[in-house]
Amino acid sequence: MTLRGRLTSAFLAVVLGPVLLGSFFVGVAVTTVNADRAEERLDHAATTVRTAIGAVCRQLQATADAVAVLSAGDRAAAARQLVKRGLASEITDRTDPRWRDCARPAGGVDAISAASTAEDGTQVVAAQRLDAGFVDRLAASSGADVLLRAHDGAGAATVRGTQARGPGASPTGTVRRVAVGPGQPLPLAVSVPEDDPRGLYALMTMGVLAVAAGAVLVARWLARSTTRPLAELARAADRVAGGELDTRVPLTRDDELGRLAGAFNRMTRELQAYVQALTASRDQLRGHLAILGDTLSSTHDLHRILQVILRTALSATGARGGVVLLIDPKDGRLVARCTIGLSGRWAVPETELAGLRVPVGRGVLGAVAATGKPRRGVCGLGGEALDEPACRTYVAVPICPPPDPDESDLTPTPLGVLALYDRLGSDEFDDNDLATLGTFAGQAGVAVHNVRMHEEAQRLSLTDPLTGLWNYRCLRDSLRREVERANRFGRMLTVLVLDLDHFKEVNDTYGHAAGDAVLGEFARRLRIGLREVDAAFRQGGEEFVVLLPETDAYGGIIVAERLGAAIRDIPIPIDARRVDAATGRAVDRIPISVSIGIAVYPEHGADAKQVLEAADDALYAAKHAGRDTYRLAEVVSGRVQDGHFGQADASPGGPQPPRQARGR
């Protein structure tokens, strides 16, 4: 094949190859994305349906429990009232074989039910009828078609109800069954339509054909215009590619080809020198880069990573010494984190590096941190006034975080400075050293960013984003540790479980934004009312938990009264634009109260789970006692002691805190 044919083929391969390969991958990606989207929508729909059915079952169970605790004469009226409020379709004292029990899924699918047994042995059953409207509501909440399947004797499935598809939806789709089990007793199936990518495939095909036609025309023109004058140069390049670096192009023309030939000859001479130098330093640099790569991928120890980066930069550039400084977010000054080969006040142990601070904008290091621009030069730096290491030559580059794709037009704010001093065997650092050091500074920026992101991720995984308190995951570990510590040192641990009263009414009346404001303000007052050694957690919803180390029951009562008063005495401010749904008036403050259950380890539980359950039982007792109060769990019978905010004992003759207990 001629050179012209090779250039044409090469150009077409370079242009069309990626286009065709990219089109193939785009087609595969579109198909995969469609399938993944269908699976994600199915997962979301199944989870939503399962959650909705679970919520209905819990509502039915709560309704049955509420009727069961009443006297026999009051149950009928209460049942009618609860049915009227829509908490259940039917409340009766017997089960129906056509109903499915939420706890033990079996039977028909006319309704789902939950049962509770009253003290006189009477069974109270709350049921929710399953009609097309119920299934349509499930479908509307999940964003997918929902099918309720009833199995006949032959095992065939019969559709009881379905949510209509939206306009333009495909008549076929992906179907998934929702597993039947306690809390989700219904044989349900969800389905979503799949997108049709044929239009996109047609557009891609036309685009590929258009690019191919243009590439053919350009390739023919390019080959024709460059074949003849490049014949000699191509042969010389072939010899150089084969290792003959002493090859020279025998062209003496004065036009562009002559200048190209001269440049080619100079390139081969310089290439010989570079190959010799690179061969000598290749093995050494390879070893340093291997150490650097292993360190960056195997540890989050920032000090160790910065040490490896600084040592590698010193070896790559031949510098005498160097320093890595990072900006302290607290005071905005540069703090030395790692130094090697420096003298004077900079030659200090690692434990004293925090004392070396340089204001941003002062001296060479401060200027690099302030402007984000690298600097190099020859001068006599050093001295207390400039806060610079003593040296003859220097090079300093900013340490910047990796670029953010969403903020590509913005210059990243430097995280610190990487500086080297006194290159051995040379009078001054050159541009190559500046570029090399910039590469290492980029690695340092990635390392610092990754370490800080790792630390932030660890913090967010243990805190509640709305209130800033520790979350339920942290509660389990903290309660276990505090119980072990109390058991080891023979101390007491008091657990408070707090629940905001009528919080659902706040959300229903003023909106969820007001509810979030109430939770945030409640958490703030909770932190103010506790000691530094105490810990507050958001267990979920409007329920919170407080751990009081080395605190007995009497101390827990004092804290409960103080927290209750702090919540009740001052209404919580909200957005003044919120309107009371009942009165239609703007409201800027919401009065709120809290019910508290108190339990003490080891009196009320032998381990973390038992003492938390005891406090939770005491909370429910406080709720049943009228809210805005506290109850203390009893040691033996599981009953709770009476109490009310503002008084040591709410009931005459009620149990008193033990006299030998230590107060808080």
XYZ file of C-alpha atoms in Angstrom:
664
model
C 0.000 0.000 0.000
C 1.315 3.461 -0.864
C 1.935 6.243 1.633
C -1.138 8.021 0.383
C -3.236 4.927 0.995
C -1.744 4.497 4.444
C -2.445 8.121 5.399
C -5.988 7.823 4.115
C -6.582 4.567 5.968
C -4.948 5.873 9.122
C -7.004 9.044 9.121
C -10.198 7.111 8.529
C -9.283 4.635 11.261
C -8.443 7.425 13.692
C -11.663 9.274 12.949
C -14.131 6.493 12.279
C -12.789 3.985 14.798
C -13.593 6.058 17.885
C -16.865 7.189 16.302
C -18.023 3.635 15.643
C -16.711 2.383 18.959
C -18.314 5.290 20.748
C -21.604 4.680 18.964
C -21.478 1.035 19.994
C -20.815 1.906 23.600
C -23.517 4.586 23.554
C -26.004 2.034 22.248
C -24.968 -0.474 24.891
C -25.055 2.231 27.539
C -28.550 3.344 26.487
C -29.820 -0.233 26.681
C -28.116 -0.783 30.040
C -29.355 2.524 31.420
C -32.919 1.714 30.338
C -32.693 -1.655 32.065
C -31.094 -0.120 35.161
C -33.720 2.607 35.284
C -36.450 0.001 35.082
C -34.815 -1.982 37.904
C -34.355 1.142 40.021
C -37.969 2.147 39.492
C -39.049 -1.387 40.383
C -36.909 -1.304 43.538
C -38.339 2.077 44.496
C -41.902 0.998 43.751
C -41.542 -2.283 45.667
C -40.004 -0.492 48.656
C -42.704 2.187 48.614
C -45.523 -0.375 48.396
C -43.974 -2.491 51.141
C -43.576 0.595 53.345
C -47.154 1.734 52.675
C -48.624 -1.690 53.533
C -46.443 -1.818 56.636
C -47.725 1.585 57.684
C -51.343 0.435 57.189
C -50.657 -2.695 59.259
C -49.092 -0.637 62.051
C -52.069 1.722 61.939
C -54.500 -1.197 62.182
C -52.528 -2.708 65.063
C -52.473 0.609 66.886
C -56.232 0.987 66.303
C -56.940 -2.507 67.641
C -54.725 -1.872 70.671
C -56.439 1.446 71.351
C -59.910 -0.186 71.364
C -58.743 -3.198 73.380
C -57.537 -1.098 76.319
C -61.025 0.409 76.760
C -63.792 -1.038 78.858
C -66.342 -3.308 77.162
C -69.033 -0.632 77.224
C -66.833 1.988 75.542
C -65.429 -0.155 72.765
C -68.325 0.121 70.339
C -68.407 3.914 70.451
C -64.626 4.126 70.155
C -64.675 1.701 67.239
C -67.238 3.783 65.376
C -65.229 6.922 66.001
C -62.001 5.340 64.735
C -63.750 3.979 61.649
C -65.243 7.412 61.016
C -61.763 8.912 61.209
C -60.608 6.499 58.559
C -58.142 4.559 60.708
C -59.841 1.275 59.747
C -62.666 0.112 57.495
C -64.139 -2.163 60.151
C -63.491 -2.907 63.836
C -65.076 -6.072 65.187
C -64.627 -8.808 67.789
C -64.141 -11.642 65.329
C -61.982 -12.471 62.388
C -63.085 -13.216 58.841
C -61.478 -16.040 56.790
C -61.446 -13.683 53.824
C -59.104 -11.328 55.678
C -55.339 -11.515 55.899
C -53.655 -11.041 59.261
C -50.723 -8.603 59.064
C -48.682 -10.662 61.513
C -49.434 -14.095 59.983
C -50.166 -13.668 56.274
C -52.810 -16.259 55.328
C -56.402 -16.335 54.057
C -58.178 -14.290 51.471
C -57.456 -10.804 50.220
C -60.711 -8.945 50.831
C -59.048 -7.027 53.659
C -55.959 -6.900 55.866
C -56.390 -6.973 59.618
C -54.603 -6.722 62.949
C -55.898 -8.148 66.222
C -55.446 -7.329 69.892
C -56.766 -9.068 72.999
C -58.460 -7.042 75.733
C -58.016 -7.705 79.454
C -61.337 -9.559 79.591
C -60.171 -11.933 76.870
C -62.235 -10.358 74.085
C -60.487 -10.132 70.754
C -60.539 -6.805 68.900
C -59.870 -6.952 65.162
C -59.237 -3.859 62.991
C -59.522 -4.393 59.239
C -58.879 -2.337 56.093
C -60.954 -3.231 53.008
C -58.970 -3.785 49.819
C -60.718 -2.181 46.893
C -59.588 -0.665 43.625
C -59.221 2.737 45.240
C -56.827 1.311 47.831
C -54.687 -0.291 45.136
C -54.806 2.908 43.056
C -53.480 4.862 46.028
C -50.610 2.401 46.343
C -49.862 2.803 42.642
C -49.986 6.590 42.839
C -47.542 6.637 45.765
C -45.103 4.231 44.081
C -45.238 5.657 40.548
C -45.830 2.214 39.031
C -48.618 -0.200 38.198
C -49.639 -2.204 41.274
C -51.438 -5.546 40.922
C -53.199 -7.348 43.760
C -53.126 -11.078 43.008
C -55.730 -13.525 44.341
C -54.925 -17.225 43.801
C -57.664 -19.633 42.971
C -57.507 -23.403 43.371
C -55.703 -23.859 40.051
C -52.983 -21.435 41.072
C -53.842 -18.786 38.452
C -53.443 -15.113 39.334
C -56.414 -12.759 39.083
C -55.920 -8.986 38.982
C -57.959 -7.205 41.632
C -57.007 -3.657 40.761
C -54.362 -1.627 38.938
C -53.205 1.955 38.512
C -53.685 3.181 34.928
C -50.562 4.008 33.000
C -49.826 7.563 32.005
C -50.245 8.890 28.428
C -47.717 7.534 25.993
C -46.570 4.684 28.199
C -45.607 1.382 26.672
C -48.212 -1.356 27.028
C -45.488 -3.784 28.169
C -43.108 -3.463 31.099
C -41.050 -5.168 33.775
C -42.917 -6.861 36.613
C -41.694 -7.718 40.095
C -43.527 -9.441 42.906
C -43.431 -8.017 46.409
C -42.624 -10.754 48.925
C -45.349 -11.669 51.426
C -44.362 -11.640 55.096
C -45.155 -10.157 58.481
C -45.952 -6.496 58.050
C -46.622 -7.009 54.289
C -49.271 -9.734 53.971
C -50.591 -8.973 50.488
C -49.608 -10.848 47.293
C -48.672 -7.771 45.271
C -46.791 -7.164 42.053
C -45.436 -3.894 40.635
C -44.590 -3.146 37.002
C -43.043 -0.218 35.124
C -42.839 0.442 31.384
C -39.558 0.361 29.501
C -38.340 3.206 27.287
C -38.022 2.690 23.517
C -34.544 3.815 22.312
C -35.132 3.178 18.605
C -35.341 6.868 17.775
C -31.965 7.485 19.388
C -30.440 4.567 17.469
C -31.678 6.023 14.185
C -30.221 9.446 15.017
C -26.876 7.873 15.962
C -26.769 5.943 12.668
C -27.309 9.102 10.620
C -24.621 10.901 12.615
C -22.099 8.103 12.034
C -22.797 8.111 8.280
C -22.348 11.891 8.093
C -19.037 11.742 9.970
C -17.838 8.887 7.748
C -18.589 10.840 4.549
C -16.752 13.904 5.824
C -13.787 11.832 7.010
C -13.355 10.224 3.578
C -13.226 13.606 1.830
C -10.775 15.097 4.320
C -8.571 11.985 4.224
C -8.227 12.084 0.442
C -7.276 15.772 0.495
C -4.797 15.325 3.302
C -3.104 12.346 1.699
C -2.765 14.098 -1.671
C -1.254 17.281 -0.162
C 1.307 15.635 2.090
C 2.467 12.429 0.394
C 5.236 13.659 -1.891
C 7.146 16.120 0.337
C 7.083 13.736 3.301
C 8.589 10.683 1.610
C 12.168 11.341 2.751
C 11.087 12.474 6.167
C 8.974 9.336 6.599
C 11.931 7.068 5.755
C 14.150 8.920 8.216
C 11.479 8.677 10.874
C 11.222 4.939 10.262
C 14.952 4.572 10.909
C 14.743 6.654 14.094
C 11.794 4.580 15.245
C 13.954 1.516 14.733
C 16.560 2.882 17.172
C 18.926 4.690 14.771
C 19.040 7.991 16.668
C 22.021 9.223 14.588
C 19.825 9.396 11.450
C 19.715 12.789 9.734
C 17.401 14.024 6.961
C 19.429 14.931 3.809
C 17.252 17.884 2.770
C 18.740 21.348 2.123
C 15.662 23.239 0.914
C 14.877 26.732 2.268
C 11.129 26.339 2.427
C 8.993 24.832 5.172
C 10.271 21.323 4.400
C 13.843 22.511 4.882
C 13.008 24.011 8.253
C 11.176 20.790 9.136
C 14.269 18.773 8.204
C 16.493 20.964 10.377
C 14.096 20.659 13.286
C 14.040 16.885 12.804
C 17.834 16.712 12.913
C 17.962 18.826 16.100
C 15.280 16.631 17.609
C 17.268 13.448 17.032
C 20.387 14.964 18.649
C 18.469 16.118 21.727
C 16.613 12.838 21.842
C 19.886 10.973 22.166
C 20.829 13.089 25.182
C 17.413 12.737 26.797
C 17.380 8.968 26.352
C 20.696 8.643 28.135
C 19.538 10.838 31.021
C 16.181 9.125 31.314
C 17.764 5.685 31.296
C 19.979 6.656 34.222
C 17.148 8.039 36.397
C 14.304 5.735 35.336
C 14.799 3.020 37.926
C 15.207 5.477 40.798
C 12.096 7.451 39.871
C 10.112 4.243 39.327
C 10.895 3.130 42.864
C 9.843 6.476 44.377
C 6.612 6.537 42.397
C 5.799 2.987 43.477
C 6.213 4.001 47.122
C 4.091 7.091 46.538
C 1.325 5.100 44.833
C 1.248 2.462 47.556
C 1.063 5.123 50.256
C -1.743 7.082 48.576
C -3.848 3.961 48.082
C -3.260 2.232 51.412
C -3.604 4.834 54.151
C -5.505 7.915 55.318
C -2.597 9.030 57.543
C -2.119 12.535 56.159
C 1.245 13.103 57.862
C 2.691 9.909 56.385
C 1.343 10.719 52.917
C 2.847 14.228 52.988
C 6.197 12.839 54.121
C 6.303 10.376 51.206
C 5.295 13.102 48.725
C 7.979 15.488 50.042
C 10.708 12.813 49.980
C 9.746 11.807 46.449
C 9.770 15.433 45.285
C 13.234 15.942 46.812
C 14.556 12.845 45.032
C 12.992 13.784 41.694
C 14.379 17.351 41.685
C 17.612 16.907 43.669
C 16.700 19.591 46.216
C 18.454 19.898 49.595
C 15.324 20.390 51.684
C 11.640 21.151 51.566
C 8.492 21.854 53.532
C 4.769 21.148 53.233
C 2.404 23.702 54.780
C -1.389 23.504 54.989
C -3.843 26.301 55.712
C -5.460 25.963 59.138
C -9.232 26.571 58.657
C -9.467 27.989 62.195
C -7.138 31.000 61.860
C -6.392 30.993 58.100
C -2.608 30.733 58.536
C -0.172 28.288 56.963
C 0.937 25.560 59.365
C 4.050 23.452 58.695
C 3.015 19.795 58.528
C 6.265 18.208 57.287
C 9.881 19.453 56.879
C 13.029 17.707 55.589
C 16.610 19.005 55.363
C 15.964 22.506 56.720
C 17.935 24.394 59.342
C 17.354 27.060 61.955
C 13.875 27.480 63.392
C 12.518 25.117 60.706
C 14.688 22.193 61.917
C 12.286 21.106 64.682
C 10.822 17.729 65.753
C 7.524 16.657 64.243
C 5.753 17.243 67.559
C 6.626 20.971 67.398
C 5.743 21.638 63.767
C 2.386 23.120 64.752
C 4.294 26.132 66.143
C 5.586 27.081 62.683
C 2.878 29.334 61.268
C 3.048 31.746 58.331
C 0.322 34.341 57.644
C -1.237 34.026 54.188
C 0.064 36.827 51.956
C 3.335 37.271 53.854
C 6.637 36.322 52.224
C 7.069 33.862 49.366
C 5.107 31.049 51.010
C 2.258 33.336 52.011
C 2.114 34.919 48.543
C 1.860 31.515 46.832
C -0.954 30.517 49.195
C -2.775 33.826 48.644
C -2.493 34.009 44.837
C -2.453 30.303 43.959
C 0.435 30.933 41.526
C 3.766 29.029 41.693
C 7.018 30.921 42.200
C 10.733 30.173 41.826
C 13.824 32.317 42.119
C 17.311 32.999 43.418
C 17.607 35.129 46.540
C 18.789 34.989 50.103
C 15.614 34.003 51.920
C 15.577 33.440 55.632
C 15.082 35.281 58.893
C 12.435 35.653 61.553
C 10.795 38.646 59.903
C 9.840 36.822 56.695
C 9.094 33.446 58.287
C 11.061 31.744 55.475
C 13.651 28.943 55.603
C 17.202 30.096 54.859
C 18.212 29.241 51.252
C 19.798 30.475 48.035
C 17.245 29.172 45.528
C 13.648 28.080 45.965
C 10.588 26.806 44.127
C 7.106 26.889 45.689
C 3.794 25.703 44.241
C 0.251 25.829 45.693
C -1.446 22.643 46.884
C -4.929 22.747 45.382
C -7.863 20.324 45.699
C -8.874 18.264 42.661
C -11.042 20.273 40.235
C -14.804 20.227 40.723
C -16.626 19.412 37.449
C -19.508 21.693 38.500
C -17.126 24.629 39.099
C -14.666 24.172 36.241
C -14.550 27.921 35.541
C -13.532 28.806 39.092
C -9.950 28.823 40.354
C -9.706 26.377 43.267
C -8.734 27.829 46.630
C -5.276 26.556 47.666
C -5.094 24.138 50.583
C -1.426 24.876 51.279
C 2.059 25.183 49.767
C 4.776 22.691 48.750
C 8.243 24.324 48.626
C 11.764 23.025 47.866
C 15.084 24.771 48.539
C 18.633 24.730 47.073
C 18.804 22.319 44.143
C 22.015 20.313 44.374
C 24.398 20.624 41.430
C 22.614 23.608 39.893
C 22.278 27.300 40.597
C 18.523 27.524 40.073
C 15.361 25.467 39.709
C 14.097 25.416 36.119
C 10.673 25.107 34.539
C 10.923 21.315 34.485
C 11.395 21.308 38.234
C 8.399 23.625 38.547
C 6.266 21.262 36.462
C 7.488 18.214 38.403
C 6.784 19.860 41.733
C 3.342 20.871 40.455
C 2.595 17.200 39.806
C 3.552 16.264 43.361
C 1.534 19.201 44.693
C -1.449 17.844 42.756
C -0.958 14.469 44.467
C -0.770 16.245 47.815
C -3.978 18.141 47.024
C -5.768 14.896 46.177
C -4.464 13.299 49.387
C -5.532 16.224 51.598
C -8.927 16.388 49.881
C -9.468 12.625 50.224
C -8.471 12.597 53.898
C -10.794 15.489 54.697
C -13.624 13.940 52.710
C -13.037 10.658 54.560
C -13.185 12.453 57.904
C -16.324 14.341 56.852
C -17.953 11.102 55.651
C -17.197 9.458 58.991
C -18.757 12.420 60.809
C -21.879 12.467 58.617
C -22.379 8.717 58.994
C -22.778 9.185 62.761
C -24.822 12.412 62.932
C -28.381 13.399 62.073
C -28.303 16.042 59.287
C -31.390 17.931 60.519
C -30.569 18.327 64.235
C -26.830 17.816 64.299
C -27.219 15.244 67.076
C -25.766 11.753 66.984
C -27.913 9.301 65.028
C -29.354 5.879 65.928
C -26.312 4.032 64.646
C -24.076 5.995 67.003
C -26.620 5.517 69.834
C -26.237 1.732 69.779
C -22.440 1.874 70.006
C -22.388 4.682 72.589
C -24.981 3.026 74.839
C -23.082 -0.249 74.714
C -19.798 1.480 75.627
C -21.355 3.497 78.452
C -22.993 0.384 79.916
C -19.671 -1.464 79.774
C -17.904 1.493 81.424
C -20.540 1.787 84.135
C -20.325 -1.950 84.787
C -16.511 -1.901 84.908
C -16.247 0.982 87.381
C -19.418 0.236 89.359
C -21.121 3.487 88.323
C -24.684 4.347 87.347
C -25.928 5.334 83.898
C -29.258 7.092 83.381
C -31.059 6.882 80.056
C -33.747 9.406 79.053
C -36.069 8.728 76.127
C -37.814 11.941 75.000
C -40.737 12.304 72.598
C -42.279 15.609 71.461
C -45.993 15.733 72.261
C -48.462 16.103 69.384
C -45.657 16.581 66.892
C -47.765 15.120 64.070
C -50.246 17.945 64.613
C -47.418 20.463 64.150
C -46.590 18.957 60.750
C -50.236 18.692 59.738
C -51.103 22.229 60.875
C -48.012 24.276 60.005
C -46.197 22.112 57.467
C -43.062 20.024 57.512
C -40.796 23.071 57.309
C -42.182 24.216 60.663
C -41.763 20.678 61.985
C -38.100 20.718 60.966
C -37.648 24.071 62.703
C -39.189 22.631 65.882
C -36.870 19.619 65.793
C -33.821 21.811 65.236
C -34.690 24.173 68.084
C -35.515 21.251 70.368
C -32.087 19.749 69.663
C -30.406 23.086 70.401
C -32.144 23.427 73.768
C -31.344 19.811 74.498
C -27.626 20.437 74.012
C -27.737 23.555 76.173
C -29.360 21.660 79.061
C -26.725 18.898 79.174
C -23.185 18.540 80.467
C -20.202 18.028 78.195
C -19.987 14.358 79.232
C -23.656 13.770 78.381
C -24.659 12.628 74.885
C -27.866 13.349 72.957
C -29.127 11.268 70.025
C -32.007 11.425 67.557
C -33.487 7.933 67.556
C -35.928 8.692 64.757
C -38.821 11.043 63.973
C -39.542 13.147 67.047
C -37.986 10.658 69.495
C -34.643 11.420 71.143
C -32.369 9.665 73.632
C -30.016 11.207 76.228
C -27.255 9.299 78.043
C -26.236 10.669 81.465
C -23.033 8.933 82.637
C -22.447 8.619 86.398
C -25.968 9.823 87.123
C -28.574 8.136 89.334
C -32.385 8.246 89.172
C -32.663 11.456 91.188
C -30.178 13.198 88.888
C -32.107 11.926 85.882
C -35.349 13.379 87.313
C -33.671 16.767 87.772
C -32.451 16.763 84.181
C -35.896 15.662 82.933
C -37.598 18.511 84.797
C -35.061 21.028 83.508
C -35.388 19.873 79.892
C -39.171 19.766 80.116
C -39.290 23.326 81.431
C -36.839 24.547 78.779
C -39.096 23.173 76.041
C -42.427 24.139 77.544
C -41.692 27.655 78.891
C -40.613 29.285 75.636
C -42.629 28.624 72.442
C -40.490 27.749 69.449
C -40.290 30.481 66.769
C -41.084 29.533 63.169
C -41.509 31.344 59.868
C -44.147 34.050 60.412
C -45.678 33.249 57.056
C -46.927 29.881 58.350
C -50.705 29.745 58.701
C -52.693 27.728 61.229
C -54.847 25.390 59.142
C -57.677 25.537 61.712
C -57.887 29.302 62.356
C -56.369 30.666 59.145
C -54.147 33.046 61.142
C -50.406 33.559 60.719
C -48.411 32.008 63.533
C -44.758 32.743 64.338
C -44.393 30.675 67.545
C -45.474 27.157 68.417
C -45.896 25.976 72.023
C -44.481 22.496 72.446
C -43.973 20.017 75.267
C -42.104 16.784 75.745
C -42.734 13.468 77.477
C -39.765 11.678 79.023
C -39.106 8.120 80.136
C -36.280 7.519 82.638
C -34.368 4.304 83.313
C -31.157 3.668 85.251
C -28.514 1.025 84.698
C -28.250 -1.420 86.396
C -31.526 -1.020 88.369
C -33.826 -1.214 85.360
C -31.847 -3.406 82.982
C -28.931 -5.808 82.967
C -27.650 -4.655 79.565
C -27.952 -1.822 77.072
C -31.021 -3.236 75.329
C -32.967 -3.813 78.548
C -32.287 -0.381 80.028
C -33.284 1.304 76.740
C -36.492 -0.745 76.609
C -37.239 0.184 80.228
C -36.840 3.888 79.411
C -39.026 3.431 76.344
C -41.762 1.759 78.449
C -41.537 4.633 80.893
C -41.987 7.073 77.986
C -45.210 5.344 76.921
C -46.399 5.546 80.525
C -45.698 9.288 80.491
C -47.670 9.598 77.257
C -50.653 7.733 78.740
C -50.434 9.918 81.861
C -51.337 13.004 79.850
C -48.002 14.027 78.231
C -45.795 16.943 79.287
C -44.471 14.786 82.115
C -41.923 12.124 82.949
C -42.073 8.628 84.364
C -39.332 6.643 86.088
C -39.209 2.900 85.456
C -39.507 0.672 88.516
C -36.883 -1.882 89.401
C -38.905 -5.085 89.900
C -42.432 -4.974 88.536
C -41.700 -2.953 85.415
C -44.182 -0.275 86.496
C -43.108 3.350 86.295
C -42.921 5.938 89.029
C -45.086 9.019 88.670
C -43.602 12.421 88.150
C -44.468 15.758 86.556
C -42.291 18.608 85.468
C -41.795 21.079 88.269
C -42.412 18.726 91.207
C -40.388 15.945 92.796
C -43.358 13.547 92.992
C -46.602 14.087 91.127
C -48.767 11.672 93.125
C -49.233 11.745 96.922
C -47.494 8.840 98.498
C -45.730 8.004 95.244
C -42.274 6.455 95.237
C -39.372 8.741 96.118
C -35.844 8.672 94.697
C -33.551 6.521 96.860
C -31.880 8.532 99.605
C -28.479 6.932 99.090
C -28.507 7.862 95.359
C -26.077 10.520 94.284
C -27.685 13.704 92.978
C -26.855 15.324 89.677
